[in-house]
Amino acid sequence: MKVKELLFRPSKVSLRDRTCLLAHLLRVNHKELYLMEDLEVPPQVEESYLKELKRVEEGYPLQYVLGEWDFYGRSFQVEEGVLIPRPETELLVEEALKRLPERGKLLGLELGVGTGCISISLLLHRKNLRMVAGDISLKALRLAKRNAKKHRVYDRFFLFCGDLFQPLKPKGFDFIISNPPYIPQDLWNSLPEGLRLEGYNSLIAGMKGWEFYERISLELRNYLKEGGFFVFEIGHDQGERVKGIFEGLGYSSEVLKDLQGQDRVVVGWRY
Ligand SMILES: C[S@@+](CC[C@H](N)C(=O)[O-])C[C@H]1O[C@@H](n2cnc3c(N)ncnc32)[C@H](O)[C@@H]1O
């Protein structure tokens, strides 16, 4: 079958995702595939395509089939059990970069590094930055290390395993960034199976959903230097709650919305 015949078979998977899948199996860039419409697809590739497409139609994340996904203009390796980078998280990177000068040494801390997409994107855009980043998941840390090596920033990236700040000594970071788990635990069973493959610890906070912000807020003073800032991703309905947690402890903060107009980021300062 030709590329165009295979791609245009009806499916509930979007054309963009079908193109990414076929391009991945043909080992070409998905943008090049549009120029190969009349190419005859080898039978074994056609068979794999139809098999994988069926899995994706049934809810298996395309990103895990591909083994990589784009974030802030770069490709990051992904694997089951580790959160797939989301486009809305790019807002965290943008907000941090707005506040990070291009000169002078900078030291940042990320809590819950996952694939490393946030820290690595920051490191790629600020040569004067070093990042310390932790996660409770060894699988995530191994993946973050691979991604940092792939993007050649591993010499400025210091990974640790632990529960939030737990293994760190008090230190004055210039900023702290995090996309912590923020889904309440009673929603776990109702999440789609494909989403649950990203891991309970990647997604679920606790009974309320905002437990990680409470825990982080109590320790922030020991790790954020005066004049330093923090940027945290939040759930679409958590803006006022999370702002209140930080303002209650004397930090100034504001809630920023994503392109859909939903609460997405809390940014604040220690004066
Ligand atoms: C929502 S994911 C974010 C991953 C990545 N930063 C991103 O934005 O794609 C949250 C991450 O926090 C980690 N995590 C969960 N509980 C943690 C804890 N108590 N201490 C440190 N990391 C934790 C998870 O393993 C997961 O990698």
Tab-separated table of C-alpha atoms and ligand atoms in Angstrom:
chain	number	residue	atom	x	y	z
A	1	MET	CA	0.000	0.000	0.000
A	2	LYS	CA	1.173	3.557	-0.665
A	3	VAL	CA	1.900	6.029	2.152
A	4	LYS	CA	-1.130	8.161	1.277
A	5	GLU	CA	-3.483	5.149	1.157
A	6	LEU	CA	-2.323	3.950	4.561
A	7	LEU	CA	-2.408	7.401	6.164
A	8	PHE	CA	-5.865	8.301	4.933
A	9	ARG	CA	-7.585	5.146	6.161
A	10	PRO	CA	-10.309	6.346	8.556
A	11	SER	CA	-9.247	6.293	12.208
A	12	LYS	CA	-10.132	8.137	15.419
A	13	VAL	CA	-6.409	8.898	15.816
A	14	SER	CA	-5.620	12.347	14.383
A	15	LEU	CA	-3.857	12.635	11.014
A	16	ARG	CA	-0.918	14.305	12.750
A	17	ASP	CA	-0.497	11.378	15.148
A	18	ARG	CA	-0.929	8.825	12.338
A	19	THR	CA	1.745	10.650	10.372
A	20	CYS	CA	4.116	10.597	13.377
A	21	LEU	CA	3.525	6.868	13.797
A	22	LEU	CA	4.116	5.934	10.167
A	23	ALA	CA	7.146	8.236	9.924
A	24	HIS	CA	8.587	6.611	13.063
A	25	LEU	CA	8.160	3.110	11.601
A	26	LEU	CA	9.639	4.185	8.244
A	27	ARG	CA	12.473	5.939	10.142
A	28	VAL	CA	11.903	9.287	8.439
A	29	ASN	CA	11.013	12.711	9.818
A	30	HIS	CA	7.227	13.219	9.940
A	31	LYS	CA	7.568	16.443	7.929
A	32	GLU	CA	9.317	14.491	5.131
A	33	LEU	CA	6.483	11.979	4.957
A	34	TYR	CA	4.190	14.494	3.266
A	35	LEU	CA	6.646	14.492	0.338
A	36	MET	CA	6.547	10.687	0.115
A	37	GLU	CA	2.847	10.184	-0.512
A	38	ASP	CA	3.388	7.761	-3.386
A	39	LEU	CA	6.063	5.654	-1.698
A	40	GLU	CA	5.169	1.979	-1.473
A	41	VAL	CA	5.230	0.961	2.238
A	42	PRO	CA	7.056	-2.369	2.849
A	43	PRO	CA	4.569	-5.070	4.011
A	44	GLN	CA	6.214	-5.567	7.426
A	45	VAL	CA	6.037	-1.801	8.125
A	46	GLU	CA	2.397	-1.771	7.044
A	47	GLU	CA	1.683	-4.626	9.433
A	48	SER	CA	3.434	-2.881	12.362
A	49	TYR	CA	1.648	0.382	11.548
A	50	LEU	CA	-1.794	-1.237	11.641
A	51	LYS	CA	-0.951	-3.097	14.867
A	52	GLU	CA	0.373	-0.004	16.661
A	53	LEU	CA	-2.440	2.179	15.333
A	54	LYS	CA	-4.939	-0.236	16.870
A	55	ARG	CA	-3.174	0.028	20.266
A	56	VAL	CA	-3.256	3.821	20.050
A	57	GLU	CA	-6.938	3.748	19.045
A	58	GLU	CA	-7.557	1.673	22.167
A	59	GLY	CA	-5.919	4.327	24.358
A	60	TYR	CA	-2.229	3.394	24.541
A	61	PRO	CA	-0.236	6.665	24.430
A	62	LEU	CA	1.310	7.299	21.016
A	63	GLN	CA	4.263	8.907	22.809
A	64	TYR	CA	5.203	5.576	24.404
A	65	VAL	CA	5.020	3.825	21.019
A	66	LEU	CA	7.345	6.457	19.543
A	67	GLY	CA	9.608	6.458	22.618
A	68	GLU	CA	10.039	10.216	22.333
A	69	TRP	CA	8.005	13.421	22.329
A	70	ASP	CA	8.599	17.090	21.633
A	71	PHE	CA	8.763	19.720	24.348
A	72	TYR	CA	9.807	23.334	23.885
A	73	GLY	CA	11.134	22.556	20.404
A	74	ARG	CA	13.282	19.533	21.357
A	75	SER	CA	12.687	15.829	21.444
A	76	PHE	CA	12.769	13.983	24.793
A	77	GLN	CA	12.865	10.244	25.344
A	78	VAL	CA	9.795	8.958	27.192
A	79	GLU	CA	8.871	5.645	28.760
A	80	GLU	CA	6.019	4.103	30.719
A	81	GLY	CA	5.874	5.153	34.365
A	82	VAL	CA	7.268	8.642	33.669
A	83	LEU	CA	5.079	11.641	32.823
A	84	ILE	CA	4.900	12.492	29.106
A	85	PRO	CA	5.888	16.173	28.647
A	86	ARG	CA	2.787	18.343	28.113
A	87	PRO	CA	2.525	21.503	25.959
A	88	GLU	CA	0.971	23.459	28.869
A	89	THR	CA	4.147	22.846	30.920
A	90	GLU	CA	6.039	24.928	28.343
A	91	LEU	CA	4.486	27.963	30.056
A	92	LEU	CA	6.605	27.175	33.137
A	93	VAL	CA	9.753	27.278	31.029
A	94	GLU	CA	8.701	30.531	29.363
A	95	GLU	CA	7.933	32.215	32.680
A	96	ALA	CA	11.220	31.091	34.204
A	97	LEU	CA	13.224	32.266	31.164
A	98	LYS	CA	11.591	35.730	31.374
A	99	ARG	CA	13.084	36.072	34.855
A	100	LEU	CA	16.520	34.538	34.208
A	101	PRO	CA	19.222	36.945	33.023
A	102	GLU	CA	21.688	35.703	30.401
A	103	ARG	CA	24.708	36.836	32.417
A	104	GLY	CA	25.922	35.987	35.896
A	105	LYS	CA	25.983	32.543	37.445
A	106	LEU	CA	22.572	31.044	38.178
A	107	LEU	CA	21.594	28.025	40.225
A	108	GLY	CA	18.087	26.543	39.984
A	109	LEU	CA	16.258	23.696	41.696
A	110	GLU	CA	13.589	21.496	40.121
A	111	LEU	CA	11.424	19.201	42.264
A	112	GLY	CA	9.941	16.191	40.423
A	113	VAL	CA	12.129	16.200	37.308
A	114	GLY	CA	10.406	13.386	35.330
A	115	THR	CA	11.932	13.194	31.829
A	116	GLY	CA	13.983	16.309	32.615
A	117	CYS	CA	12.106	18.332	29.999
A	118	ILE	CA	11.809	21.497	32.140
A	119	SER	CA	15.371	21.668	33.500
A	120	ILE	CA	16.964	20.622	30.216
A	121	SER	CA	15.000	23.239	28.238
A	122	LEU	CA	16.151	25.902	30.709
A	123	LEU	CA	19.768	24.706	30.506
A	124	LEU	CA	19.637	24.831	26.709
A	125	HIS	CA	18.486	28.466	26.817
A	126	ARG	CA	20.785	29.715	29.596
A	127	LYS	CA	24.455	28.775	29.336
A	128	ASN	CA	25.081	30.513	32.683
A	129	LEU	CA	22.678	28.167	34.508
A	130	ARG	CA	23.253	25.018	36.554
A	131	MET	CA	20.272	22.955	37.675
A	132	VAL	CA	19.880	20.656	40.662
A	133	ALA	CA	16.894	18.361	40.125
A	134	GLY	CA	15.292	15.603	42.168
A	135	ASP	CA	12.679	12.918	41.852
A	136	ILE	CA	11.384	10.103	44.011
A	137	SER	CA	11.418	7.762	40.989
A	138	LEU	CA	14.692	6.146	39.934
A	139	LYS	CA	13.187	5.387	36.553
A	140	ALA	CA	12.520	9.089	36.009
A	141	LEU	CA	16.034	10.009	37.133
A	142	ARG	CA	17.625	7.519	34.713
A	143	LEU	CA	15.526	8.933	31.891
A	144	ALA	CA	16.346	12.533	32.828
A	145	LYS	CA	20.044	11.611	32.781
A	146	ARG	CA	19.734	10.086	29.284
A	147	ASN	CA	17.874	13.157	28.026
A	148	ALA	CA	20.463	15.505	29.517
A	149	LYS	CA	23.268	13.576	27.835
A	150	LYS	CA	21.387	13.562	24.534
A	151	HIS	CA	21.043	17.356	24.710
A	152	ARG	CA	24.632	17.798	25.964
A	153	VAL	CA	23.792	19.622	29.191
A	154	TYR	CA	24.624	16.832	31.642
A	155	ASP	CA	27.727	18.690	32.887
A	156	ARG	CA	25.424	21.413	34.333
A	157	PHE	CA	22.695	19.082	35.604
A	158	PHE	CA	22.884	17.511	39.096
A	159	LEU	CA	20.327	14.822	39.836
A	160	PHE	CA	19.308	13.445	43.223
A	161	CYS	CA	16.815	10.878	44.443
A	162	GLY	CA	14.534	11.815	47.314
A	163	ASP	CA	11.262	13.059	48.693
A	164	LEU	CA	11.106	16.730	47.615
A	165	PHE	CA	13.966	18.619	49.365
A	166	GLN	CA	14.768	15.693	51.679
A	167	PRO	CA	18.436	14.885	50.842
A	168	LEU	CA	19.422	18.542	50.269
A	169	LYS	CA	21.132	20.788	52.785
A	170	PRO	CA	19.627	24.293	53.103
A	171	LYS	CA	20.937	26.385	50.185
A	172	GLY	CA	20.121	29.653	48.452
A	173	PHE	CA	18.828	28.743	45.003
A	174	ASP	CA	18.062	31.589	42.608
A	175	PHE	CA	14.759	29.953	41.716
A	176	ILE	CA	12.720	26.822	42.314
A	177	ILE	CA	10.559	25.263	39.638
A	178	SER	CA	8.199	22.308	39.761
A	179	ASN	CA	5.329	20.561	38.048
A	180	PRO	CA	4.349	18.397	41.019
A	181	PRO	CA	1.564	15.812	41.073
A	182	TYR	CA	-1.711	17.704	41.621
A	183	ILE	CA	-4.599	15.298	40.983
A	184	PRO	CA	-6.669	14.258	44.046
A	185	GLN	CA	-6.369	10.557	44.819
A	186	ASP	CA	-10.075	9.738	44.552
A	187	LEU	CA	-9.878	10.512	40.805
A	188	TRP	CA	-7.236	7.822	40.130
A	189	ASN	CA	-9.692	5.038	39.287
A	190	SER	CA	-11.610	7.248	36.883
A	191	LEU	CA	-8.531	8.333	34.896
A	192	PRO	CA	-8.176	6.783	31.404
A	193	GLU	CA	-5.987	3.676	31.378
A	194	GLY	CA	-3.473	5.334	29.046
A	195	LEU	CA	-3.016	8.216	31.476
A	196	ARG	CA	-2.569	5.839	34.409
A	197	LEU	CA	0.389	4.262	32.570
A	198	GLU	CA	2.280	7.480	33.382
A	199	GLY	CA	2.319	6.351	37.018
A	200	TYR	CA	0.455	7.039	40.255
A	201	ASN	CA	3.367	9.026	41.697
A	202	SER	CA	3.571	11.174	38.572
A	203	LEU	CA	-0.023	12.306	38.855
A	204	ILE	CA	-1.576	11.864	42.282
A	205	ALA	CA	-0.939	14.296	45.125
A	206	GLY	CA	-3.135	13.216	48.050
A	207	MET	CA	-6.701	13.596	49.276
A	208	LYS	CA	-6.949	17.268	48.286
A	209	GLY	CA	-4.694	17.667	45.255
A	210	TRP	CA	-2.695	20.640	46.574
A	211	GLU	CA	-0.613	18.777	49.205
A	212	PHE	CA	2.671	19.255	47.321
A	213	TYR	CA	2.305	23.057	47.338
A	214	GLU	CA	1.659	22.976	51.089
A	215	ARG	CA	4.753	20.845	51.672
A	216	ILE	CA	6.941	22.917	49.358
A	217	SER	CA	5.737	26.221	50.855
A	218	LEU	CA	6.820	25.151	54.356
A	219	GLU	CA	10.411	24.497	53.252
A	220	LEU	CA	10.817	27.153	50.576
A	221	ARG	CA	12.542	29.663	52.879
A	222	ASN	CA	15.415	27.210	53.488
A	223	TYR	CA	16.161	26.804	49.796
A	224	LEU	CA	15.175	30.008	48.015
A	225	LYS	CA	17.449	32.989	48.426
A	226	GLU	CA	16.064	36.464	49.145
A	227	GLY	CA	14.926	38.009	45.864
A	228	GLY	CA	14.549	34.534	44.375
A	229	PHE	CA	11.440	33.361	42.560
A	230	PHE	CA	9.405	30.190	42.217
A	231	VAL	CA	7.290	28.846	39.332
A	232	PHE	CA	4.901	25.962	39.853
A	233	GLU	CA	2.426	24.289	37.546
A	234	ILE	CA	-1.050	23.912	39.076
A	235	GLY	CA	-4.379	22.255	38.264
A	236	HIS	CA	-6.952	24.272	36.279
A	237	ASP	CA	-9.057	24.943	39.419
A	238	GLN	CA	-6.275	25.422	41.984
A	239	GLY	CA	-5.159	29.026	41.330
A	240	GLU	CA	-6.718	30.799	44.314
A	241	ARG	CA	-5.994	27.910	46.689
A	242	VAL	CA	-2.291	27.655	45.801
A	243	LYS	CA	-1.792	31.441	45.737
A	244	GLY	CA	-3.352	31.526	49.216
A	245	ILE	CA	-0.928	28.868	50.501
A	246	PHE	CA	2.118	30.940	49.486
A	247	GLU	CA	0.702	34.347	50.427
A	248	GLY	CA	-0.253	32.947	53.847
A	249	LEU	CA	3.479	32.397	54.447
A	250	GLY	CA	4.468	35.892	53.305
A	251	TYR	CA	5.368	35.289	49.639
A	252	SER	CA	3.881	37.462	46.929
A	253	SER	CA	2.459	35.444	44.078
A	254	GLU	CA	0.264	35.545	41.005
A	255	VAL	CA	-1.719	33.025	38.994
A	256	LEU	CA	-1.130	32.792	35.229
A	257	LYS	CA	-3.515	31.199	32.751
A	258	ASP	CA	-2.734	28.904	29.816
A	259	LEU	CA	-3.892	29.368	26.217
A	260	GLN	CA	-7.228	27.739	27.089
A	261	GLY	CA	-7.782	30.429	29.731
A	262	GLN	CA	-7.348	27.951	32.613
A	263	ASP	CA	-5.252	28.512	35.758
A	264	ARG	CA	-1.930	26.842	34.985
A	265	VAL	CA	1.008	28.446	36.783
A	266	VAL	CA	1.683	30.137	40.107
A	267	VAL	CA	4.715	32.382	40.122
A	268	GLY	CA	6.000	34.121	43.219
A	269	TRP	CA	8.908	35.819	44.952
A	270	ARG	CA	10.710	35.775	48.262
A	271	TYR	CA	11.504	39.303	49.436
B	1	LIG	C1	3.720	15.750	37.149
B	1	LIG	S1	5.245	14.877	37.073
B	1	LIG	C2	6.297	16.125	36.347
B	1	LIG	C3	7.458	15.582	35.558
B	1	LIG	C4	8.219	16.619	34.728
B	1	LIG	N1	8.792	17.650	35.559
B	1	LIG	C5	7.290	17.250	33.698
B	1	LIG	O1	6.822	18.371	33.912
B	1	LIG	O2	7.026	16.602	32.670
B	1	LIG	C6	5.693	14.884	38.775
B	1	LIG	C7	7.027	14.229	39.097
B	1	LIG	O3	7.225	14.327	40.522
B	1	LIG	C8	7.770	13.119	40.986
B	1	LIG	N2	7.416	12.979	42.411
B	1	LIG	C9	6.281	12.509	42.953
B	1	LIG	N3	6.335	12.554	44.297
B	1	LIG	C10	7.551	13.064	44.606
B	1	LIG	C11	8.197	13.367	45.833
B	1	LIG	N4	7.598	13.143	47.008
B	1	LIG	N5	9.445	13.876	45.789
B	1	LIG	C12	10.060	14.108	44.593
B	1	LIG	N6	9.488	13.850	43.405
B	1	LIG	C13	8.252	13.337	43.405
B	1	LIG	C14	7.165	12.048	40.094
B	1	LIG	O4	7.940	10.872	40.094
B	1	LIG	C15	7.120	12.758	38.747
B	1	LIG	O5	8.297	12.522	38.003
